[in-house]
PDB file of C-alpha atoms in Angstrom:
ATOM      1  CA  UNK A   1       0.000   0.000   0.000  1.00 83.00           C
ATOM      2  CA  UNK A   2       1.494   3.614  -0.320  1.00 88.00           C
ATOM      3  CA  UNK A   3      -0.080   6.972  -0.893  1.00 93.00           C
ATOM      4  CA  UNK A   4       1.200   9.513  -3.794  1.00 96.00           C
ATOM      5  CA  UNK A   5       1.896  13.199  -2.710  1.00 94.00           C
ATOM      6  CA  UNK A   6       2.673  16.145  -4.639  1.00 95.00           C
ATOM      7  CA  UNK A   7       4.878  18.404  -2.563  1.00 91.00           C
ATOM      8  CA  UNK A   8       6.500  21.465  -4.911  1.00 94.00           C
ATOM      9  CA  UNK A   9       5.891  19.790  -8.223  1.00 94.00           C
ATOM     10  CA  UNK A  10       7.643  16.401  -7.214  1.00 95.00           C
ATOM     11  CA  UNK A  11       6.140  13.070  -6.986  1.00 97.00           C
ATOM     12  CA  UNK A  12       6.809  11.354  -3.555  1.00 97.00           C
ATOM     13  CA  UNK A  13       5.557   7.772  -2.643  1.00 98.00           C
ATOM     14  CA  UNK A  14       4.797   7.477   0.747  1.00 97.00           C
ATOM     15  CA  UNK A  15       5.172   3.532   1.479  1.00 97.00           C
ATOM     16  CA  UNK A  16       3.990   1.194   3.885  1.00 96.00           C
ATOM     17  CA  UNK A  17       7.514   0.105   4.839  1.00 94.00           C
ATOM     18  CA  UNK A  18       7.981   3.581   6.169  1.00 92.00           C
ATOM     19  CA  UNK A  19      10.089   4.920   4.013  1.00 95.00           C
ATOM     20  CA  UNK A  20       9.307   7.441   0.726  1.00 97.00           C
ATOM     21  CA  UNK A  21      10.388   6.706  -2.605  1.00 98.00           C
ATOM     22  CA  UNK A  22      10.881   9.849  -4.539  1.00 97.00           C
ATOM     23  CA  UNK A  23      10.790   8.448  -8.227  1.00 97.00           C
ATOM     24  CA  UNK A  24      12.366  11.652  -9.711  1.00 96.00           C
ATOM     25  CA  UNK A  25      15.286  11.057  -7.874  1.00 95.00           C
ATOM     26  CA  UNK A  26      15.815   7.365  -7.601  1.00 96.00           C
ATOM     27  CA  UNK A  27      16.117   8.073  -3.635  1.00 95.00           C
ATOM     28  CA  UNK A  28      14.599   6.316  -1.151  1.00 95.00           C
ATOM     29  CA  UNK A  29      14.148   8.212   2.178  1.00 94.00           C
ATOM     30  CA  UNK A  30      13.422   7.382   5.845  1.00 90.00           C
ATOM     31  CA  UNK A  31      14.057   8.853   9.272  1.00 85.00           C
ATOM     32  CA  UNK A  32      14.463   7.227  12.973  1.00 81.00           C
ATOM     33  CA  UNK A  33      15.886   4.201  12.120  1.00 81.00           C
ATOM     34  CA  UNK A  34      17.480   3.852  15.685  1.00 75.00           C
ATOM     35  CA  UNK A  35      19.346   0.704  14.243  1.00 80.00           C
ATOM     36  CA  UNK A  36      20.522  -0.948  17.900  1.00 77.00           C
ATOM     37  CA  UNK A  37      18.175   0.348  20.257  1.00 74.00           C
ATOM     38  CA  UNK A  38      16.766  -3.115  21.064  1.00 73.00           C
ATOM     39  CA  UNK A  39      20.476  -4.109  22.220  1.00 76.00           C
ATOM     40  CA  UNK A  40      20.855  -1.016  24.145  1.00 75.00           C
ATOM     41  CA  UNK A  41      17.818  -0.845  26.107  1.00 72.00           C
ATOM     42  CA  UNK A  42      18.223  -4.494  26.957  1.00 76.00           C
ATOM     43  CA  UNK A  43      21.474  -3.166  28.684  1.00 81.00           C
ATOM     44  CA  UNK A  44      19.265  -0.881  30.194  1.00 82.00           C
ATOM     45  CA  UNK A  45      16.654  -4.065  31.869  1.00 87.00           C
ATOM     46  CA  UNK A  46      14.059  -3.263  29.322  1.00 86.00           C
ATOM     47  CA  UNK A  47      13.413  -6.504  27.885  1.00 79.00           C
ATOM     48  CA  UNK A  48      13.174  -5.263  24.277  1.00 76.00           C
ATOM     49  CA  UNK A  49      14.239  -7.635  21.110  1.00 75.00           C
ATOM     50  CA  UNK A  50      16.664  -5.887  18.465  1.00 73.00           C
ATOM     51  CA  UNK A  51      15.014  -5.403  15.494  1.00 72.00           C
ATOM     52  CA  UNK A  52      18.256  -3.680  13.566  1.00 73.00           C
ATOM     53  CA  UNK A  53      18.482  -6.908  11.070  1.00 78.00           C
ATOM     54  CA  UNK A  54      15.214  -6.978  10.316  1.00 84.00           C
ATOM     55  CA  UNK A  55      15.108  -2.993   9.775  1.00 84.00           C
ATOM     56  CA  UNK A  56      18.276  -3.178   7.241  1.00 86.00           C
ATOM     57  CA  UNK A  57      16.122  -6.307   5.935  1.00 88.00           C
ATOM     58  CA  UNK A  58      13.188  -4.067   5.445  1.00 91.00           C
ATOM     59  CA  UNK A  59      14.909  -1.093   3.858  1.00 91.00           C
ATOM     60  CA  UNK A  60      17.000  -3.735   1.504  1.00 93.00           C
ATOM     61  CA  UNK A  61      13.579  -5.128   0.131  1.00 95.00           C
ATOM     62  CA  UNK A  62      12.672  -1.043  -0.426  1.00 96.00           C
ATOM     63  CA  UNK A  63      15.995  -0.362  -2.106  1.00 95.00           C
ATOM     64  CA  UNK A  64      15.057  -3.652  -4.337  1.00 96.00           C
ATOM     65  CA  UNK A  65      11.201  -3.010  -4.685  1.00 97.00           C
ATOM     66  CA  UNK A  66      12.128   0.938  -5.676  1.00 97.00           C
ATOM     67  CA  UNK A  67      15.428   0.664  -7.333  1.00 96.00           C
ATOM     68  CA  UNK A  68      17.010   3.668  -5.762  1.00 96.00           C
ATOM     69  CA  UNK A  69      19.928   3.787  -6.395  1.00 94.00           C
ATOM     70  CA  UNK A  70      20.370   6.555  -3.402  1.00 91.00           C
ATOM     71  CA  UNK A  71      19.112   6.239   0.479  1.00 90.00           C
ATOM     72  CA  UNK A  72      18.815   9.309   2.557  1.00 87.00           C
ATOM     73  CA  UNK A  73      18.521   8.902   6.547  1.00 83.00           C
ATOM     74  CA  UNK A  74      17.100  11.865   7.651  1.00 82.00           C
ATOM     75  CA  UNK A  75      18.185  11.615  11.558  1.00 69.00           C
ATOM     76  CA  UNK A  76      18.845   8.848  13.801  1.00 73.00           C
ATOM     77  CA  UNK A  77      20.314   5.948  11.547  1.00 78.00           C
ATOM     78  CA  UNK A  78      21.569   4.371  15.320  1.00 74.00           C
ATOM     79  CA  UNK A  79      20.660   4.197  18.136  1.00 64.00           C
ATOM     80  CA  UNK A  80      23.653   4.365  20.173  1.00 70.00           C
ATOM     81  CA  UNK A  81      27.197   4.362  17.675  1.00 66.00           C
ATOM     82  CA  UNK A  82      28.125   1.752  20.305  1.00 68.00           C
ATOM     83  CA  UNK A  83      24.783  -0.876  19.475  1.00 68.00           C
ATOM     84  CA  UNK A  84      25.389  -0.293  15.623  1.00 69.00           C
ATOM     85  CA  UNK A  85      24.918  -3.542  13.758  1.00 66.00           C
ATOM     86  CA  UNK A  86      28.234  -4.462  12.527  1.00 70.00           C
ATOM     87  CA  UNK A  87      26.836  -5.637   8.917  1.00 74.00           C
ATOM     88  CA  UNK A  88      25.277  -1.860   8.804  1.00 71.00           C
ATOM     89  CA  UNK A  89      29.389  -1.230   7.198  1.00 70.00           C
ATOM     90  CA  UNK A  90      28.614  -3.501   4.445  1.00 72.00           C
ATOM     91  CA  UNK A  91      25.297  -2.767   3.844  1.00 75.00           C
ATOM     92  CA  UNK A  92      23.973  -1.858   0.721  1.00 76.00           C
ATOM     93  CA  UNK A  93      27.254  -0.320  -0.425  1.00 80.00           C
ATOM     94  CA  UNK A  94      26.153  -0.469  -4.587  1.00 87.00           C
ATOM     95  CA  UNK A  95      23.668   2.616  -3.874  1.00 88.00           C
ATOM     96  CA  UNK A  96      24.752   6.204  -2.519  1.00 87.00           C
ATOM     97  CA  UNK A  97      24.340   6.349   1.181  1.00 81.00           C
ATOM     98  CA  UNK A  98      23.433   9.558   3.025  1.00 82.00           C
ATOM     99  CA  UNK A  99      23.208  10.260   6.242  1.00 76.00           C
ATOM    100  CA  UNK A 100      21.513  13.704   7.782  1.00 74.00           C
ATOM    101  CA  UNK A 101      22.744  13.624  11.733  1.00 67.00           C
ATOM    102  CA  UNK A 102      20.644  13.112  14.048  1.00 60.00           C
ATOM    103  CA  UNK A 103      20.570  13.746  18.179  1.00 61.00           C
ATOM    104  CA  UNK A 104      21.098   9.627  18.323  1.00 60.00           C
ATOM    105  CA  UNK A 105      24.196  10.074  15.298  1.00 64.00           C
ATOM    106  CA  UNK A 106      26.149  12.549  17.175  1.00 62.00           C
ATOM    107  CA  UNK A 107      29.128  10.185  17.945  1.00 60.00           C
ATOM    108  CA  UNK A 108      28.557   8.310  14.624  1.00 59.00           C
ATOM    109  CA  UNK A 109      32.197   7.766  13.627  1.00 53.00           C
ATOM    110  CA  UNK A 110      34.380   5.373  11.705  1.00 38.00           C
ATOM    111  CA  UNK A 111      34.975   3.519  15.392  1.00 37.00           C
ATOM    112  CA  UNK A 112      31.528   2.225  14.808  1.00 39.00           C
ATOM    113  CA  UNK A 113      31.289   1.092  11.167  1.00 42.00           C
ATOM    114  CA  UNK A 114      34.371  -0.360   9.515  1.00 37.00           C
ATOM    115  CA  UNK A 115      33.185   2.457   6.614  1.00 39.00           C
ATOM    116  CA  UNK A 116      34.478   6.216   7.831  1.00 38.00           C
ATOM    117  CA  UNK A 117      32.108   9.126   6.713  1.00 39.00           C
ATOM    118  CA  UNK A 118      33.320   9.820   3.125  1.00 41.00           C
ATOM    119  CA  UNK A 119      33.581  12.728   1.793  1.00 39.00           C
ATOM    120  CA  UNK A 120      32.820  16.189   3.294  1.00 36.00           C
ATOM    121  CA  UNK A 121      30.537  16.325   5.840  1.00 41.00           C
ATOM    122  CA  UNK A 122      28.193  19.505   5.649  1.00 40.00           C
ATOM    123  CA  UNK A 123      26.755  21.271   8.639  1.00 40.00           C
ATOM    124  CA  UNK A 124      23.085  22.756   8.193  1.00 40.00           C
ATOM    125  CA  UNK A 125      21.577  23.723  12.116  1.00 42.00           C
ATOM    126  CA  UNK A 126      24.441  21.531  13.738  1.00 45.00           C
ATOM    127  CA  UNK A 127      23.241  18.571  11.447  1.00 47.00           C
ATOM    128  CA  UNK A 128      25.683  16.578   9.657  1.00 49.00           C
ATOM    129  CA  UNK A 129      25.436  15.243   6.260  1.00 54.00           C
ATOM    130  CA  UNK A 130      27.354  13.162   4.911  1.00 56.00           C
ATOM    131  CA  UNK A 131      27.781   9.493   2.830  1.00 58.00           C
ATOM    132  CA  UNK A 132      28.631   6.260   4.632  1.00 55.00           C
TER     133      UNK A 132
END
C-alpha cells in the first residue's frame, strides 16, 4: 500500500515500509531508524528484542522493490554508535548512502562502522550530512 503526494511539483511515494520513494530522484528516504536500540535498552533491563536486522532487511527489500539507487537517513540511523549492527558497514554499499545527523548520530564515527564518513561532511543547524 502507499499513498502519492505532490509536494512542490515532485512526486513522492509514501510507502507502507515507512520509508518514501521519490521516483524523480531514484532516492529512497526514511528517518528514525534507531538501528541498535533493542540491544541497548536491553542493557538498560528493558526486555526489548533488536530489530536492527530486520530494519536493514526491510529497507534492503525497499531499495530492491524501488530501485534507488540513493538512500537518505534523515536523523537517527543508530541508536547508540556503540549498538550499531556491525553488517550496517557492508550494507547496501552499490547505492549512494546519506546520512543527515541526528541527536542519536552525534558520535557516529568510523569507530563504529568499519566504513568512515566519506567525503565532506556539511553542517546545516548543527546537522551533519554526509555518505557512509
Amino acid at each position: 500500500m502507499s499513498l502519492t503526494w505532490n509536494w512542490l511539483g515532485e512526486e513522492l511515494i509514501l510507502r507502507s515500509d515507512r520509508t518514501v520513494w521519490w521516483p524523480a530522484r531514484q532516492t529512497l528516504i526514511v528517518a528514525d531508524v534507531h538501528l541498535g536500540k533493542g540491544r541497548a535498552l536491553s542493557r538498560l533491563g528493558v526486555p526489548l528484542p533488536d530489530a536492527s536486522t530486520a530494519d536493514l532487511a526491510r529497507l534492503s527489500a525497499a531499495l530492491l522493490a524501488t530501485s534507488a539507487t540513493r538512500v537518505v537517513v534523515l536523523g537517527d540511523l543508530v541508536h547508540t554508535p556503540r549498538d550499531a549492527p556491525a553488517e550496517l558497514a557492508t550494507w547496501q554499499t552499490d547505492v549512494t548512502r546519506i546520512l543527515v545527523a541526528g541527536n542519536h548520530d552525534r558520535a557516529f564515527h568510523p569507530a563504529c562502522c568499519a566504513t568512515p564518513l566519506a567525503g565532506s561532511p556539511h553542517r546545516a543547524s548543527g546537522s551533519v550530512a554526509a555518505a557512509w
